Coordinates of C-alpha atoms in Angstrom, one line a residue:
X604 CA 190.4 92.9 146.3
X605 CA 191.8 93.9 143.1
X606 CA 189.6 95.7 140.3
X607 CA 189.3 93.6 137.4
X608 CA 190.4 96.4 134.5
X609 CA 189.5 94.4 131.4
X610 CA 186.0 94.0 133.1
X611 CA 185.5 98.0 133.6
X612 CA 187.0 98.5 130.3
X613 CA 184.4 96.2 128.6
X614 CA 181.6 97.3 131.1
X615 CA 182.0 101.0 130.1
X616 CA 182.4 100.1 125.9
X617 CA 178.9 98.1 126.5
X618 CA 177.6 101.2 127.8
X619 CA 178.5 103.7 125.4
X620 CA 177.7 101.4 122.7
X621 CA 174.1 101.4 124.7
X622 CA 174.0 105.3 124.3
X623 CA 174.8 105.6 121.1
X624 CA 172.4 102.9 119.9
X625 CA 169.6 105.1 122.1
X626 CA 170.8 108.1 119.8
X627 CA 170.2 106.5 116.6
X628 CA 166.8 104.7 117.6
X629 CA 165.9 108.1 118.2
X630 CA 166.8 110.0 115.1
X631 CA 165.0 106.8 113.8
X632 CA 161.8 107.5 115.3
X633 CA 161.7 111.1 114.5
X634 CA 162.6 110.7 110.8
X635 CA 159.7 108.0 110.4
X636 CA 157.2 110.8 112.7
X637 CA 158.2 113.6 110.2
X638 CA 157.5 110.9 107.0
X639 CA 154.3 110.3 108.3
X640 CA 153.2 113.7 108.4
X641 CA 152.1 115.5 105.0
X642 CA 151.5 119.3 104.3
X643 CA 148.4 120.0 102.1
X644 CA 146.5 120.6 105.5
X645 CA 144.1 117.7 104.3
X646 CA 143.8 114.2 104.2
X647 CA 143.1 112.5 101.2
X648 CA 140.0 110.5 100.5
X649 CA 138.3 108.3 97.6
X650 CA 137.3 110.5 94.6
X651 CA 134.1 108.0 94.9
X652 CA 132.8 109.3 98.5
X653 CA 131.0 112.5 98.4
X654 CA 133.9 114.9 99.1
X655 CA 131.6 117.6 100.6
X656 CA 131.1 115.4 103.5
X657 CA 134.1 113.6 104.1
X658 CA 136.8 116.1 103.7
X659 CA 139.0 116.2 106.9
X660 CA 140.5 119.9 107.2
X661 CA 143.6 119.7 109.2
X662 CA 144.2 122.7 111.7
X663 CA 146.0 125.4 109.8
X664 CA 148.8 126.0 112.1
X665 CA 151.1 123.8 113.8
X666 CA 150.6 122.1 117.0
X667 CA 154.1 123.0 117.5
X668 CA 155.9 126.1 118.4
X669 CA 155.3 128.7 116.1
X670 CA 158.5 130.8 115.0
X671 CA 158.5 134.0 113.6
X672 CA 159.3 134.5 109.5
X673 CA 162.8 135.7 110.4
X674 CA 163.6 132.9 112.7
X675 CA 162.3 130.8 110.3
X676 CA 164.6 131.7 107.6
X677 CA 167.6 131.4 109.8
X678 CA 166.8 127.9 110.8
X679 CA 166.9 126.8 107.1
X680 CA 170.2 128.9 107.1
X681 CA 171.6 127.5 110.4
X682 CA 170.4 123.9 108.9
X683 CA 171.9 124.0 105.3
X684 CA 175.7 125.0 107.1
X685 CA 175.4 122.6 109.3
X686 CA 174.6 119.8 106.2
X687 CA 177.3 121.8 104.0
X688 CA 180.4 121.1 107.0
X689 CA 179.6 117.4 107.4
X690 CA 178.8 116.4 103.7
X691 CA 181.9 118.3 102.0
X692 CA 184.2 118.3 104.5
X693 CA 184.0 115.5 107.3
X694 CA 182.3 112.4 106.1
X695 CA 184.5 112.8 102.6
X696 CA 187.2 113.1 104.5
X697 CA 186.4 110.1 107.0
X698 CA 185.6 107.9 104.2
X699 CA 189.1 108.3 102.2
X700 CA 190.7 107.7 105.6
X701 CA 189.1 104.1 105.8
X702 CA 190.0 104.0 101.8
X703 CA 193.4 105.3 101.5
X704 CA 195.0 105.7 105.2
X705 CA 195.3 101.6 106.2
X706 CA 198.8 101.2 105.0
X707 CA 200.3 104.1 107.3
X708 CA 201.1 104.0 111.1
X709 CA 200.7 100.0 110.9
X710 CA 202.9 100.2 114.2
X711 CA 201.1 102.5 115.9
X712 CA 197.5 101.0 117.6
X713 CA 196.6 103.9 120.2
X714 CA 193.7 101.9 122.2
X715 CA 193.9 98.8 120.4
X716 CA 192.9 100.6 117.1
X717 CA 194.6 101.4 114.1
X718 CA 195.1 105.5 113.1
X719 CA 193.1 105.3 110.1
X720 CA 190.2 104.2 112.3
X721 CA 190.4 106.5 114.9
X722 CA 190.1 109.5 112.3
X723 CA 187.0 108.0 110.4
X724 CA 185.8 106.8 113.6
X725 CA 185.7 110.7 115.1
X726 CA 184.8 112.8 111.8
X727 CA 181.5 110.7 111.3
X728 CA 180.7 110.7 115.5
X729 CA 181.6 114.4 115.0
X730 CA 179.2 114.7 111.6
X731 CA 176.0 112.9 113.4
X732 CA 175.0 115.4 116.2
X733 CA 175.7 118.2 113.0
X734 CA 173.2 116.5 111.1
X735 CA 170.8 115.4 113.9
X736 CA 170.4 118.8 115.1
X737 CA 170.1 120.2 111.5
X738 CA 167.6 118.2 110.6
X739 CA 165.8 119.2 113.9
X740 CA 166.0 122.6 113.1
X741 CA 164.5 122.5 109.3
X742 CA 161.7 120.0 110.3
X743 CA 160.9 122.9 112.8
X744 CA 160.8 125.5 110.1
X745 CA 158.7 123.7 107.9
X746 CA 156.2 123.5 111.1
X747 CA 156.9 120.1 111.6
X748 CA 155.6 118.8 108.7
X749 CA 157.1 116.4 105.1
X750 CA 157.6 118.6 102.6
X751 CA 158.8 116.0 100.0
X752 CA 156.6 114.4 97.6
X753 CA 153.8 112.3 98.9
X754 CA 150.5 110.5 97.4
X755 CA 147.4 113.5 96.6
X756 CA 150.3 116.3 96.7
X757 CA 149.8 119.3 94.5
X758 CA 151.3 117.8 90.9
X759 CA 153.2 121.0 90.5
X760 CA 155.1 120.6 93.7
X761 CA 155.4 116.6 93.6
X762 CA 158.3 116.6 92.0
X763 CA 159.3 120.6 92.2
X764 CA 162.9 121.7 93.5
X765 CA 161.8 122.0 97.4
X766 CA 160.6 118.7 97.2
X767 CA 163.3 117.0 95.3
X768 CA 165.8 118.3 97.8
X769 CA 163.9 117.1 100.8
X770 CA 163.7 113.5 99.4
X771 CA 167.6 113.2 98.1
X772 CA 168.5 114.7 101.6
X773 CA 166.0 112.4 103.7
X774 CA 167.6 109.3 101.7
X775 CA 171.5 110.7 102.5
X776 CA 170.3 111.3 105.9
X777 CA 168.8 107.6 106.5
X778 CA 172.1 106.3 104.5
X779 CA 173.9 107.9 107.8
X780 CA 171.4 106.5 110.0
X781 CA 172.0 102.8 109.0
X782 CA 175.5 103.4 108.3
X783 CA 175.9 103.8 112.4
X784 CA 173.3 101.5 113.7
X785 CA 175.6 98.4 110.9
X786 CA 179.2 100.0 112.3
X787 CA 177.9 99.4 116.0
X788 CA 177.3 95.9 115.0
X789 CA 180.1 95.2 113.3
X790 CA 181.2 91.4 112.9
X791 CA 184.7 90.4 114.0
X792 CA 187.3 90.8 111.3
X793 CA 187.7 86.5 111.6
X794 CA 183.6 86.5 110.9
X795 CA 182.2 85.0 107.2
X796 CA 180.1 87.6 107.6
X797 CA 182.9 90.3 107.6
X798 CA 183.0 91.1 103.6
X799 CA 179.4 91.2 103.3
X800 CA 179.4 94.1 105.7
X801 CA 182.2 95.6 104.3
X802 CA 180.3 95.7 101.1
X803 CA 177.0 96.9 102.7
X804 CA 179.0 99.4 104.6
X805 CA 180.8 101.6 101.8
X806 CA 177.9 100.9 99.2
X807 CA 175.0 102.9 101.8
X808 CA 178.2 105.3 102.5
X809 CA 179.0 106.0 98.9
X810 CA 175.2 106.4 98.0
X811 CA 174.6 108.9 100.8
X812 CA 177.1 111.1 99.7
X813 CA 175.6 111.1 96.4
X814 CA 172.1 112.3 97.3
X815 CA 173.9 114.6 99.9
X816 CA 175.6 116.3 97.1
X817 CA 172.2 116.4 94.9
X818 CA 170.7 118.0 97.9
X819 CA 173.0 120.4 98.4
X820 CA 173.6 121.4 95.1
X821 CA 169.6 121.5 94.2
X822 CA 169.4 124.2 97.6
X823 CA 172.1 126.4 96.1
X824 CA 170.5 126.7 92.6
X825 CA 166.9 126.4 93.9
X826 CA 166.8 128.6 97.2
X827 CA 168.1 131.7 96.2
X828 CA 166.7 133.8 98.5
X829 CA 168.9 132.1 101.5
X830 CA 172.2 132.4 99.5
X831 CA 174.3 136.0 100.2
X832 CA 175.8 135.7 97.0
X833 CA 173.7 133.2 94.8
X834 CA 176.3 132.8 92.1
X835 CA 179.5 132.6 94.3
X836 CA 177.6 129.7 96.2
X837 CA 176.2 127.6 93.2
X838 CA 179.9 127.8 92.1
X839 CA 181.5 126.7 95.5
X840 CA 178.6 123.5 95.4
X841 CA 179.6 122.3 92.4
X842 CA 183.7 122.7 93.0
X843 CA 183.7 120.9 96.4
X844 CA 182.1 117.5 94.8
X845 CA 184.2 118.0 91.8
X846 CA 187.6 118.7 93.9
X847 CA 186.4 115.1 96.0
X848 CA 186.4 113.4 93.0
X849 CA 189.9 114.6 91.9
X850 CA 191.2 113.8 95.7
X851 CA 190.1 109.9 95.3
X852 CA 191.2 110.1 91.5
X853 CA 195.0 111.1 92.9
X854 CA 194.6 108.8 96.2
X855 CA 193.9 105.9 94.0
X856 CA 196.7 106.3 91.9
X857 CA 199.2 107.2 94.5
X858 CA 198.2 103.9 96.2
X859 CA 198.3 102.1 93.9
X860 CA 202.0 103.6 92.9
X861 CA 202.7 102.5 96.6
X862 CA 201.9 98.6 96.0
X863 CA 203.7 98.8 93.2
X864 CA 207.1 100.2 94.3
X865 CA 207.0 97.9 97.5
X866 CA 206.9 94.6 95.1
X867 CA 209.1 95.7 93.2
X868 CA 211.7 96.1 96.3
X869 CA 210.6 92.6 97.2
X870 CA 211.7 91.4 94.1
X871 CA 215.1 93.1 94.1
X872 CA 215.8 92.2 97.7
X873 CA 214.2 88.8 97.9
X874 CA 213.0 89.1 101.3
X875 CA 210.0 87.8 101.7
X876 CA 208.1 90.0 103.6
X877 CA 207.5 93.7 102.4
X878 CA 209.3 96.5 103.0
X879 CA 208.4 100.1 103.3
X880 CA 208.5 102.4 100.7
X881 CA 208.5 106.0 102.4
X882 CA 208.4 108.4 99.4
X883 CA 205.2 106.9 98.2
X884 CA 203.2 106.9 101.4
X885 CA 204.4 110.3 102.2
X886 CA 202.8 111.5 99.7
X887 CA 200.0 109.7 100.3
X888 CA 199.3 111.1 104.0
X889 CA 199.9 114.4 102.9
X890 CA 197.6 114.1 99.5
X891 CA 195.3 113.2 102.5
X892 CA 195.9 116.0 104.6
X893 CA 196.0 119.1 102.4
X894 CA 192.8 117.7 100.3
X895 CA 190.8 117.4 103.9
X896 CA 191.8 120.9 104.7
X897 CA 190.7 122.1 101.4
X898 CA 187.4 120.3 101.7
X899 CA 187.0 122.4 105.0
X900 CA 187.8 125.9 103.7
X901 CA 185.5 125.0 100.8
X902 CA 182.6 124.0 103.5
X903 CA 183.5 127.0 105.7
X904 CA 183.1 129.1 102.2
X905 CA 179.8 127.7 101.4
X906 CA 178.7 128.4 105.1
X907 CA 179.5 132.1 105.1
X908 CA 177.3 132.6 102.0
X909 CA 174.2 131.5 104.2
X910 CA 174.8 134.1 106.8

């Protein structure tokens, strides 16, 4: 009997699809857990019950693992480099390449998929376990407890630097969240339902990488004591977003320089189907290219100041 291949084929995308949809229900979970857990040590009650007998004194130390001081410290370290690679480096990166890179390698489909998908495709599956297991690792530190604002926190910390980074960064890391569980059920490019996605899909992506960058930057000029050289790294923060913006400012224009120059050979020609304009897109790919790998060395500077 002869092994039906597109039946395997489809049999083992079901099941990875299955896996990864497993992964994100869990990170789900755990980030709903950790919001429902606050840090005061005490549960709030009515100011109009007698608060000598109905105050509910949590236990003062975790239920959890308790790390050492130093251990702790390098957790938070461990977990801020691996936000800093991902947020400056890979999911920028990834999302130009779904902006920018559709035009090139139209020829070329390895696996039935276009080039352009394949790279931002594998720098966000390569940026989720980074940021799963980060995540892990501060919520850890912090003894497994919220440390963003919450209802009955102390007013001087509601809305104080710690807090403000672990809300913008818990709203980045949801964005991510979502943006997987809506890419793994993405509607066929023939669907009515395909532009509403599209919409939905770079709208949660560019607001994550907003708060991302809020978060990061509020840890470089709030955290000082993690930082090797505290000025050096509130510089680097600041560049990498600023350099991103330049790299879609230039991508966007030579793009757009692209479409242009192709109708225009249309026009000169004729023809009426388009006809590649090489110096443009050339210069697009490696715009592309040379910007990613800045974003990394940036990152990878960034990283070295939290060792």
């Amino acid at each position: 009997a002869m092994l039906n291949v597109g039946n395997i084929r489809a049999a083992s995308s079901r099941s990875r699809i299955f896996l990864a949809k497993m992964l994100l229900l869990g990170s789900l979970i755990t980030l709903f857990v950790v919001f429902c857990v606050s840090t005061d040590g005490a549960v709030a009650v009515p100011e109009s019950i007698n608060a000598a007998s109905t105050t509910v004194t949590a236990p003062s130390s975790s239920p959890f693992i308790e790390f050492s001081t130093d251990t702790k410290l390098w957790m938070v370290r461990i977990h801020g480099i691996m936000m800093v690679i991902p947020w400056f480096s890979l999911i920028p990166s990834a999302m130009l390449a779904a902006r920018y890179l559709r035009i090139e390698w139209r020829a070329h489909k390895p696996g039935g998929l276009q080039i352009w998908f394949h790279i931002h495709r594998s720098l966000n599956w390569f940026s989720l376990p980074l940021l799963i297991v980060s995540t892990l690792l501060v919520i850890a530190a912090k003894g497994f407890k919220w440390t963003g604002p919450y209802p009955g926190k102390n007013p001087q910390k509601q809305f104080g630097p710690g807090s403000l980074h672990s809300l913008v960064g818990a709203i980045a890391l949801v964005g991510v969240v979502l943006q997987f569980v809506f890419a793994l059920n993405r509607p066929s490019p023939q669907s009515n339902n395909r532009p509403y996605f599209n919409l939905i899909h770079r709208s949660i992506g560019v607001i994550s990488q907003l708060f991302a960058v809020a978060a990061i930057i509020f840890a470089s000029t709030s955290f000082l004591k993690y930082w090797k050289y505290q000025v050096f790294a509130v510089v680097l923060t600041i560049i990498a977003p600023v350099l991103i913006l330049t790299t879609v400012i230039v991508l966007e224009l030579q793009s757009r320089r692209h479409v242009k120059s192709e109708i225009e050979e249309i026009e000169m020609s004729g023809q009426t189907s388009a006809i590649r304009v090489e110096s443009p897109t050339n210069n697009l790919k490696i715009t592309f290219f040379v910007c990613s790998l800045i974003f990394f060395v940036i990152s990878i500077a960034i990283s070295v100041q939290l060792i």
